[in-house]
Amino acid sequence: MGRQFSWAQPAVCGDILLRMRAWVVLAAALLLGLVAWDFATATTFVGDDYLFLAFARLEPNPLLAFVRDMHGGEYYRPVPMLLWWLLNRVGQGAEWPFALVGFLLHAGSAALLVALGRGVGFTVRVSLAAGALFLVAPAQREAALWFAASTDLLATFATLAAVVCLLRQSRGWQAASLVLAALAYFSKETALVLPALAGAALWAKNSAAARSVTSSARSPATENAEGRGERTELL
């Protein structure tokens, strides 16, 4: 009977895990669908969008924004200007390319937040919950729906991606982190928070690793020996 149970238990656990994964995939698909619907129906050109559109329509060479003031001396954000230049030509002035890129950047930032949570030692559930809340939170979604906020979207995406790559202990990933950091800095000045965020992530990762080593050092044999010692003292 015991042997039958030992064979049946892994099968039951595997079935439960498959069902849980199916629910997670279904929930993620529904959330993405709802957010995508917002981007498809609730976005239009307003306010500062027309300033970016003027640049996109009138500037023959968007790369000049990297070396010359093309924004009236107010900001230095050449990457969003280059993006708008490309999207305007792809869609011939239509809104859908901007909505699509905004949705992809927003959803990608949510996915990177999950990866960042796992990278610093959070559990899968906590990391997924953080990503889901970021994806559906009204404040973040409302900003992402505004086309002119592509500066924030690009800076956020590149910043999170840079930190995630930095947590990978290899030269290739760290080189990618530097490239992404440059992309963030060329998108919006708020990316200057990147060094502090990277330092906090590295500290959290090292702390989680130290706790893991400490807990693994306390093997069952050590705990049994300590238990026997305590019983000896009581006797």
PDB file of C-alpha atoms in Angstrom:
ATOM      1  CA  MET A   1       0.000   0.000   0.000  1.00  0.00           C
ATOM      2  CA  GLY A   2       2.844   2.334   0.918  1.00  0.00           C
ATOM      3  CA  ARG A   3       4.538   1.673  -2.420  1.00  0.00           C
ATOM      4  CA  GLN A   4       1.340   2.482  -4.339  1.00  0.00           C
ATOM      5  CA  PHE A   5       1.057   5.765  -2.483  1.00  0.00           C
ATOM      6  CA  SER A   6       4.665   6.648  -3.223  1.00  0.00           C
ATOM      7  CA  TRP A   7       3.989   6.172  -6.958  1.00  0.00           C
ATOM      8  CA  ALA A   8       0.665   8.013  -6.876  1.00  0.00           C
ATOM      9  CA  GLN A   9       1.873  11.042  -4.920  1.00  0.00           C
ATOM     10  CA  PRO A  10       4.208  12.431  -7.630  1.00  0.00           C
ATOM     11  CA  ALA A  11       1.477  11.966 -10.229  1.00  0.00           C
ATOM     12  CA  VAL A  12      -1.025  13.920  -8.114  1.00  0.00           C
ATOM     13  CA  CYS A  13       1.504  16.667  -7.419  1.00  0.00           C
ATOM     14  CA  GLY A  14       2.339  16.884 -11.127  1.00  0.00           C
ATOM     15  CA  ASP A  15      -1.323  17.196 -12.034  1.00  0.00           C
ATOM     16  CA  ILE A  16      -1.782  19.995  -9.479  1.00  0.00           C
ATOM     17  CA  LEU A  17       1.241  21.847 -10.836  1.00  0.00           C
ATOM     18  CA  LEU A  18      -0.057  21.579 -14.397  1.00  0.00           C
ATOM     19  CA  ARG A  19      -3.438  22.967 -13.339  1.00  0.00           C
ATOM     20  CA  MET A  20      -1.766  25.833 -11.467  1.00  0.00           C
ATOM     21  CA  ARG A  21       0.335  26.680 -14.504  1.00  0.00           C
ATOM     22  CA  ALA A  22      -2.744  26.627 -16.711  1.00  0.00           C
ATOM     23  CA  TRP A  23      -4.520  29.064 -14.384  1.00  0.00           C
ATOM     24  CA  VAL A  24      -1.458  31.333 -14.317  1.00  0.00           C
ATOM     25  CA  VAL A  25      -1.248  31.336 -18.120  1.00  0.00           C
ATOM     26  CA  LEU A  26      -4.988  32.012 -18.435  1.00  0.00           C
ATOM     27  CA  ALA A  27      -4.876  34.853 -15.886  1.00  0.00           C
ATOM     28  CA  ALA A  28      -1.856  36.401 -17.612  1.00  0.00           C
ATOM     29  CA  ALA A  29      -3.588  36.198 -20.999  1.00  0.00           C
ATOM     30  CA  LEU A  30      -6.719  37.873 -19.618  1.00  0.00           C
ATOM     31  CA  LEU A  31      -4.736  40.689 -17.988  1.00  0.00           C
ATOM     32  CA  LEU A  32      -2.740  41.297 -21.137  1.00  0.00           C
ATOM     33  CA  GLY A  33      -5.926  41.281 -23.188  1.00  0.00           C
ATOM     34  CA  LEU A  34      -7.629  43.836 -20.944  1.00  0.00           C
ATOM     35  CA  VAL A  35      -4.633  46.149 -20.946  1.00  0.00           C
ATOM     36  CA  ALA A  36      -4.174  45.747 -24.704  1.00  0.00           C
ATOM     37  CA  TRP A  37      -7.819  46.712 -25.197  1.00  0.00           C
ATOM     38  CA  ASP A  38      -7.145  49.957 -23.314  1.00  0.00           C
ATOM     39  CA  PHE A  39      -4.239  50.782 -25.611  1.00  0.00           C
ATOM     40  CA  ALA A  40      -6.274  49.921 -28.694  1.00  0.00           C
ATOM     41  CA  THR A  41      -9.339  52.010 -27.813  1.00  0.00           C
ATOM     42  CA  ALA A  42      -8.398  54.716 -25.309  1.00  0.00           C
ATOM     43  CA  THR A  43      -5.378  56.381 -26.919  1.00  0.00           C
ATOM     44  CA  THR A  44      -5.199  59.381 -29.206  1.00  0.00           C
ATOM     45  CA  PHE A  45      -2.945  62.348 -29.918  1.00  0.00           C
ATOM     46  CA  VAL A  46      -3.340  65.105 -27.302  1.00  0.00           C
ATOM     47  CA  GLY A  47      -1.312  67.959 -25.841  1.00  0.00           C
ATOM     48  CA  ASP A  48       2.441  67.511 -26.077  1.00  0.00           C
ATOM     49  CA  ASP A  49       1.990  64.720 -28.612  1.00  0.00           C
ATOM     50  CA  TYR A  50       1.776  67.337 -31.350  1.00  0.00           C
ATOM     51  CA  LEU A  51       5.176  68.732 -30.413  1.00  0.00           C
ATOM     52  CA  PHE A  52       6.728  65.293 -30.920  1.00  0.00           C
ATOM     53  CA  LEU A  53       4.723  64.826 -34.108  1.00  0.00           C
ATOM     54  CA  ALA A  54       6.037  68.105 -35.501  1.00  0.00           C
ATOM     55  CA  PHE A  55       9.583  66.866 -35.023  1.00  0.00           C
ATOM     56  CA  ALA A  56       8.704  63.472 -36.498  1.00  0.00           C
ATOM     57  CA  ARG A  57       7.175  65.012 -39.604  1.00  0.00           C
ATOM     58  CA  LEU A  58       9.595  67.855 -40.261  1.00  0.00           C
ATOM     59  CA  GLU A  59      13.020  66.515 -39.285  1.00  0.00           C
ATOM     60  CA  PRO A  60      14.781  64.736 -42.198  1.00  0.00           C
ATOM     61  CA  ASN A  61      17.552  63.273 -40.008  1.00  0.00           C
ATOM     62  CA  PRO A  62      16.472  62.230 -36.469  1.00  0.00           C
ATOM     63  CA  LEU A  63      20.048  61.326 -35.490  1.00  0.00           C
ATOM     64  CA  LEU A  64      20.829  65.038 -35.246  1.00  0.00           C
ATOM     65  CA  ALA A  65      18.895  65.049 -31.972  1.00  0.00           C
ATOM     66  CA  PHE A  66      21.844  63.201 -30.370  1.00  0.00           C
ATOM     67  CA  VAL A  67      24.294  66.033 -31.097  1.00  0.00           C
ATOM     68  CA  ARG A  68      22.141  69.141 -31.542  1.00  0.00           C
ATOM     69  CA  ASP A  69      19.365  70.867 -29.619  1.00  0.00           C
ATOM     70  CA  MET A  70      16.140  69.901 -31.393  1.00  0.00           C
ATOM     71  CA  HIS A  71      13.717  70.523 -28.532  1.00  0.00           C
ATOM     72  CA  GLY A  72      14.018  74.248 -27.869  1.00  0.00           C
ATOM     73  CA  GLY A  73      16.688  73.894 -25.182  1.00  0.00           C
ATOM     74  CA  GLU A  74      14.261  72.324 -22.716  1.00  0.00           C
ATOM     75  CA  TYR A  75      15.111  68.604 -22.743  1.00  0.00           C
ATOM     76  CA  TYR A  76      17.667  66.173 -24.112  1.00  0.00           C
ATOM     77  CA  ARG A  77      15.712  63.052 -25.120  1.00  0.00           C
ATOM     78  CA  PRO A  78      17.025  61.871 -28.496  1.00  0.00           C
ATOM     79  CA  VAL A  79      15.879  58.229 -28.278  1.00  0.00           C
ATOM     80  CA  PRO A  80      12.137  59.062 -27.956  1.00  0.00           C
ATOM     81  CA  MET A  81      12.516  61.536 -30.805  1.00  0.00           C
ATOM     82  CA  LEU A  82      14.090  58.856 -32.977  1.00  0.00           C
ATOM     83  CA  LEU A  83      11.284  56.454 -32.028  1.00  0.00           C
ATOM     84  CA  TRP A  84       8.589  58.959 -32.965  1.00  0.00           C
ATOM     85  CA  TRP A  85      10.334  59.670 -36.268  1.00  0.00           C
ATOM     86  CA  LEU A  86      10.275  55.958 -37.107  1.00  0.00           C
ATOM     87  CA  LEU A  87       6.695  55.329 -35.922  1.00  0.00           C
ATOM     88  CA  ASN A  88       5.361  58.312 -37.845  1.00  0.00           C
ATOM     89  CA  ARG A  89       6.824  56.944 -41.053  1.00  0.00           C
ATOM     90  CA  VAL A  90       5.721  53.377 -40.394  1.00  0.00           C
ATOM     91  CA  GLY A  91       2.100  54.342 -39.772  1.00  0.00           C
ATOM     92  CA  GLN A  92       1.966  57.404 -42.043  1.00  0.00           C
ATOM     93  CA  GLY A  93       0.714  59.493 -39.135  1.00  0.00           C
ATOM     94  CA  ALA A  94      -1.702  56.861 -37.777  1.00  0.00           C
ATOM     95  CA  GLU A  95      -2.123  56.239 -34.049  1.00  0.00           C
ATOM     96  CA  TRP A  96      -1.834  52.447 -33.974  1.00  0.00           C
ATOM     97  CA  PRO A  97       2.011  52.192 -34.143  1.00  0.00           C
ATOM     98  CA  PHE A  98       2.311  54.451 -31.114  1.00  0.00           C
ATOM     99  CA  ALA A  99      -0.354  52.510 -29.217  1.00  0.00           C
ATOM    100  CA  LEU A 100       1.294  49.197 -30.069  1.00  0.00           C
ATOM    101  CA  VAL A 101       4.765  50.309 -28.966  1.00  0.00           C
ATOM    102  CA  GLY A 102       3.333  51.831 -25.798  1.00  0.00           C
ATOM    103  CA  PHE A 103       1.611  48.570 -24.927  1.00  0.00           C
ATOM    104  CA  LEU A 104       4.735  46.497 -25.650  1.00  0.00           C
ATOM    105  CA  LEU A 105       6.917  48.767 -23.514  1.00  0.00           C
ATOM    106  CA  HIS A 106       4.413  48.731 -20.657  1.00  0.00           C
ATOM    107  CA  ALA A 107       3.930  44.947 -20.752  1.00  0.00           C
ATOM    108  CA  GLY A 108       7.675  44.449 -21.158  1.00  0.00           C
ATOM    109  CA  SER A 109       8.338  46.565 -18.071  1.00  0.00           C
ATOM    110  CA  ALA A 110       5.916  44.394 -16.102  1.00  0.00           C
ATOM    111  CA  ALA A 111       7.729  41.252 -17.281  1.00  0.00           C
ATOM    112  CA  LEU A 112      11.094  42.788 -16.370  1.00  0.00           C
ATOM    113  CA  LEU A 113       9.751  43.556 -12.906  1.00  0.00           C
ATOM    114  CA  VAL A 114       8.972  39.851 -12.486  1.00  0.00           C
ATOM    115  CA  ALA A 115      12.497  38.983 -13.629  1.00  0.00           C
ATOM    116  CA  LEU A 116      13.955  41.564 -11.251  1.00  0.00           C
ATOM    117  CA  GLY A 117      11.981  40.130  -8.339  1.00  0.00           C
ATOM    118  CA  ARG A 118      13.295  36.658  -9.079  1.00  0.00           C
ATOM    119  CA  GLY A 119      16.811  38.034  -9.527  1.00  0.00           C
ATOM    120  CA  VAL A 120      16.906  39.550  -6.046  1.00  0.00           C
ATOM    121  CA  GLY A 121      15.526  36.427  -4.391  1.00  0.00           C
ATOM    122  CA  PHE A 122      11.758  36.933  -4.219  1.00  0.00           C
ATOM    123  CA  THR A 123       9.493  33.934  -4.663  1.00  0.00           C
ATOM    124  CA  VAL A 124       7.701  33.250  -7.928  1.00  0.00           C
ATOM    125  CA  ARG A 125       4.332  34.244  -6.444  1.00  0.00           C
ATOM    126  CA  VAL A 126       5.603  37.550  -5.071  1.00  0.00           C
ATOM    127  CA  SER A 127       7.371  38.389  -8.337  1.00  0.00           C
ATOM    128  CA  LEU A 128       4.298  37.553 -10.443  1.00  0.00           C
ATOM    129  CA  ALA A 129       2.062  39.568  -8.133  1.00  0.00           C
ATOM    130  CA  ALA A 130       4.358  42.598  -8.449  1.00  0.00           C
ATOM    131  CA  GLY A 131       4.377  42.334 -12.240  1.00  0.00           C
ATOM    132  CA  ALA A 132       0.594  41.937 -12.413  1.00  0.00           C
ATOM    133  CA  LEU A 133      -0.008  44.939 -10.154  1.00  0.00           C
ATOM    134  CA  PHE A 134       2.351  47.054 -12.254  1.00  0.00           C
ATOM    135  CA  LEU A 135       0.535  45.961 -15.416  1.00  0.00           C
ATOM    136  CA  VAL A 136      -2.982  46.830 -14.239  1.00  0.00           C
ATOM    137  CA  ALA A 137      -2.344  49.689 -11.789  1.00  0.00           C
ATOM    138  CA  PRO A 138      -4.330  52.761 -12.941  1.00  0.00           C
ATOM    139  CA  ALA A 139      -1.505  55.279 -12.424  1.00  0.00           C
ATOM    140  CA  GLN A 140       1.046  53.403 -14.518  1.00  0.00           C
ATOM    141  CA  ARG A 141      -1.471  52.447 -17.184  1.00  0.00           C
ATOM    142  CA  GLU A 142      -2.835  55.970 -17.538  1.00  0.00           C
ATOM    143  CA  ALA A 143       0.678  57.332 -18.067  1.00  0.00           C
ATOM    144  CA  ALA A 144       1.471  54.567 -20.549  1.00  0.00           C
ATOM    145  CA  LEU A 145      -1.661  55.381 -22.568  1.00  0.00           C
ATOM    146  CA  TRP A 146      -0.369  58.903 -23.238  1.00  0.00           C
ATOM    147  CA  PHE A 147       1.854  58.879 -26.311  1.00  0.00           C
ATOM    148  CA  ALA A 148       4.093  61.691 -25.061  1.00  0.00           C
ATOM    149  CA  ALA A 149       4.904  59.531 -22.028  1.00  0.00           C
ATOM    150  CA  SER A 150       6.949  57.288 -24.297  1.00  0.00           C
ATOM    151  CA  THR A 151       9.939  59.032 -22.745  1.00  0.00           C
ATOM    152  CA  ASP A 152       9.001  57.540 -19.366  1.00  0.00           C
ATOM    153  CA  LEU A 153       8.164  54.166 -20.889  1.00  0.00           C
ATOM    154  CA  LEU A 154      11.497  53.906 -22.666  1.00  0.00           C
ATOM    155  CA  ALA A 155      13.441  55.034 -19.598  1.00  0.00           C
ATOM    156  CA  THR A 156      11.558  52.616 -17.334  1.00  0.00           C
ATOM    157  CA  PHE A 157      11.954  49.660 -19.674  1.00  0.00           C
ATOM    158  CA  ALA A 158      15.661  50.297 -20.278  1.00  0.00           C
ATOM    159  CA  THR A 159      16.355  50.910 -16.577  1.00  0.00           C
ATOM    160  CA  LEU A 160      14.694  47.682 -15.467  1.00  0.00           C
ATOM    161  CA  ALA A 161      16.379  45.738 -18.268  1.00  0.00           C
ATOM    162  CA  ALA A 162      19.768  47.192 -17.310  1.00  0.00           C
ATOM    163  CA  VAL A 163      19.365  46.094 -13.681  1.00  0.00           C
ATOM    164  CA  VAL A 164      18.147  42.611 -14.676  1.00  0.00           C
ATOM    165  CA  CYS A 165      21.178  42.171 -16.943  1.00  0.00           C
ATOM    166  CA  LEU A 166      23.498  43.486 -14.240  1.00  0.00           C
ATOM    167  CA  LEU A 167      22.318  40.758 -11.863  1.00  0.00           C
ATOM    168  CA  ARG A 168      23.543  38.110 -14.320  1.00  0.00           C
ATOM    169  CA  GLN A 169      27.141  37.315 -13.409  1.00  0.00           C
ATOM    170  CA  SER A 170      28.755  37.371 -16.857  1.00  0.00           C
ATOM    171  CA  ARG A 171      30.592  39.929 -18.960  1.00  0.00           C
ATOM    172  CA  GLY A 172      28.144  39.657 -21.832  1.00  0.00           C
ATOM    173  CA  TRP A 173      25.143  40.482 -19.669  1.00  0.00           C
ATOM    174  CA  GLN A 174      27.011  43.312 -17.937  1.00  0.00           C
ATOM    175  CA  ALA A 175      27.976  44.781 -21.311  1.00  0.00           C
ATOM    176  CA  ALA A 176      24.307  44.629 -22.296  1.00  0.00           C
ATOM    177  CA  SER A 177      23.508  46.392 -19.021  1.00  0.00           C
ATOM    178  CA  LEU A 178      25.768  49.310 -19.989  1.00  0.00           C
ATOM    179  CA  VAL A 179      24.105  49.616 -23.404  1.00  0.00           C
ATOM    180  CA  LEU A 180      20.652  49.591 -21.825  1.00  0.00           C
ATOM    181  CA  ALA A 181      21.752  52.167 -19.251  1.00  0.00           C
ATOM    182  CA  ALA A 182      22.823  54.474 -22.087  1.00  0.00           C
ATOM    183  CA  LEU A 183      19.434  53.910 -23.749  1.00  0.00           C
ATOM    184  CA  ALA A 184      17.710  54.868 -20.495  1.00  0.00           C
ATOM    185  CA  TYR A 185      19.822  58.020 -20.070  1.00  0.00           C
ATOM    186  CA  PHE A 186      19.108  59.094 -23.645  1.00  0.00           C
ATOM    187  CA  SER A 187      15.359  58.619 -23.046  1.00  0.00           C
ATOM    188  CA  LYS A 188      14.657  60.721 -19.969  1.00  0.00           C
ATOM    189  CA  GLU A 189      16.584  62.364 -17.164  1.00  0.00           C
ATOM    190  CA  THR A 190      14.735  60.386 -14.482  1.00  0.00           C
ATOM    191  CA  ALA A 191      16.914  57.407 -15.471  1.00  0.00           C
ATOM    192  CA  LEU A 192      19.580  58.933 -13.229  1.00  0.00           C
ATOM    193  CA  VAL A 193      18.041  56.799 -10.482  1.00  0.00           C
ATOM    194  CA  LEU A 194      19.559  53.746 -12.168  1.00  0.00           C
ATOM    195  CA  PRO A 195      22.803  53.549 -10.088  1.00  0.00           C
ATOM    196  CA  ALA A 196      20.852  53.642  -6.824  1.00  0.00           C
ATOM    197  CA  LEU A 197      18.390  51.029  -8.071  1.00  0.00           C
ATOM    198  CA  ALA A 198      21.233  48.798  -9.287  1.00  0.00           C
ATOM    199  CA  GLY A 199      23.015  49.085  -5.935  1.00  0.00           C
ATOM    200  CA  ALA A 200      19.855  48.172  -4.049  1.00  0.00           C
ATOM    201  CA  ALA A 201      19.233  45.177  -6.318  1.00  0.00           C
ATOM    202  CA  LEU A 202      22.785  43.881  -5.883  1.00  0.00           C
ATOM    203  CA  TRP A 203      22.540  44.269  -2.103  1.00  0.00           C
ATOM    204  CA  ALA A 204      19.221  42.401  -2.036  1.00  0.00           C
ATOM    205  CA  LYS A 205      20.620  39.604  -4.208  1.00  0.00           C
ATOM    206  CA  ASN A 206      23.727  39.196  -2.039  1.00  0.00           C
ATOM    207  CA  SER A 207      21.635  39.208   1.132  1.00  0.00           C
ATOM    208  CA  ALA A 208      19.347  36.511  -0.271  1.00  0.00           C
ATOM    209  CA  ALA A 209      22.370  34.425  -1.282  1.00  0.00           C
ATOM    210  CA  ALA A 210      23.893  34.766   2.187  1.00  0.00           C
ATOM    211  CA  ARG A 211      20.644  33.641   3.829  1.00  0.00           C
ATOM    212  CA  SER A 212      20.470  30.667   1.480  1.00  0.00           C
ATOM    213  CA  VAL A 213      24.029  29.602   2.364  1.00  0.00           C
ATOM    214  CA  THR A 214      23.312  29.954   6.079  1.00  0.00           C
ATOM    215  CA  SER A 215      20.121  27.894   5.907  1.00  0.00           C
ATOM    216  CA  SER A 216      21.753  25.181   3.794  1.00  0.00           C
ATOM    217  CA  ALA A 217      24.658  24.965   6.252  1.00  0.00           C
ATOM    218  CA  ARG A 218      22.193  23.910   8.931  1.00  0.00           C
ATOM    219  CA  SER A 219      21.859  20.379   7.598  1.00  0.00           C
ATOM    220  CA  PRO A 220      19.484  17.798   9.107  1.00  0.00           C
ATOM    221  CA  ALA A 221      22.471  16.047  10.677  1.00  0.00           C
ATOM    222  CA  THR A 222      23.523  19.255  12.416  1.00  0.00           C
ATOM    223  CA  GLU A 223      20.010  19.899  13.646  1.00  0.00           C
ATOM    224  CA  ASN A 224      19.755  16.312  14.967  1.00  0.00           C
ATOM    225  CA  ALA A 225      23.072  16.695  16.779  1.00  0.00           C
ATOM    226  CA  GLU A 226      21.903  19.939  18.331  1.00  0.00           C
ATOM    227  CA  GLY A 227      18.668  18.264  19.367  1.00  0.00           C
ATOM    228  CA  ARG A 228      20.561  15.391  21.021  1.00  0.00           C
ATOM    229  CA  GLY A 229      22.772  17.888  22.832  1.00  0.00           C
ATOM    230  CA  GLU A 230      19.751  19.736  24.167  1.00  0.00           C
ATOM    231  CA  ARG A 231      18.178  16.495  25.380  1.00  0.00           C
ATOM    232  CA  THR A 232      21.440  15.526  27.093  1.00  0.00           C
ATOM    233  CA  GLU A 233      21.530  18.834  28.930  1.00  0.00           C
ATOM    234  CA  LEU A 234      17.951  18.353  30.083  1.00  0.00           C
ATOM    235  CA  LEU A 235      18.765  14.884  31.431  1.00  0.00           C
TER     236      LEU A 235
END
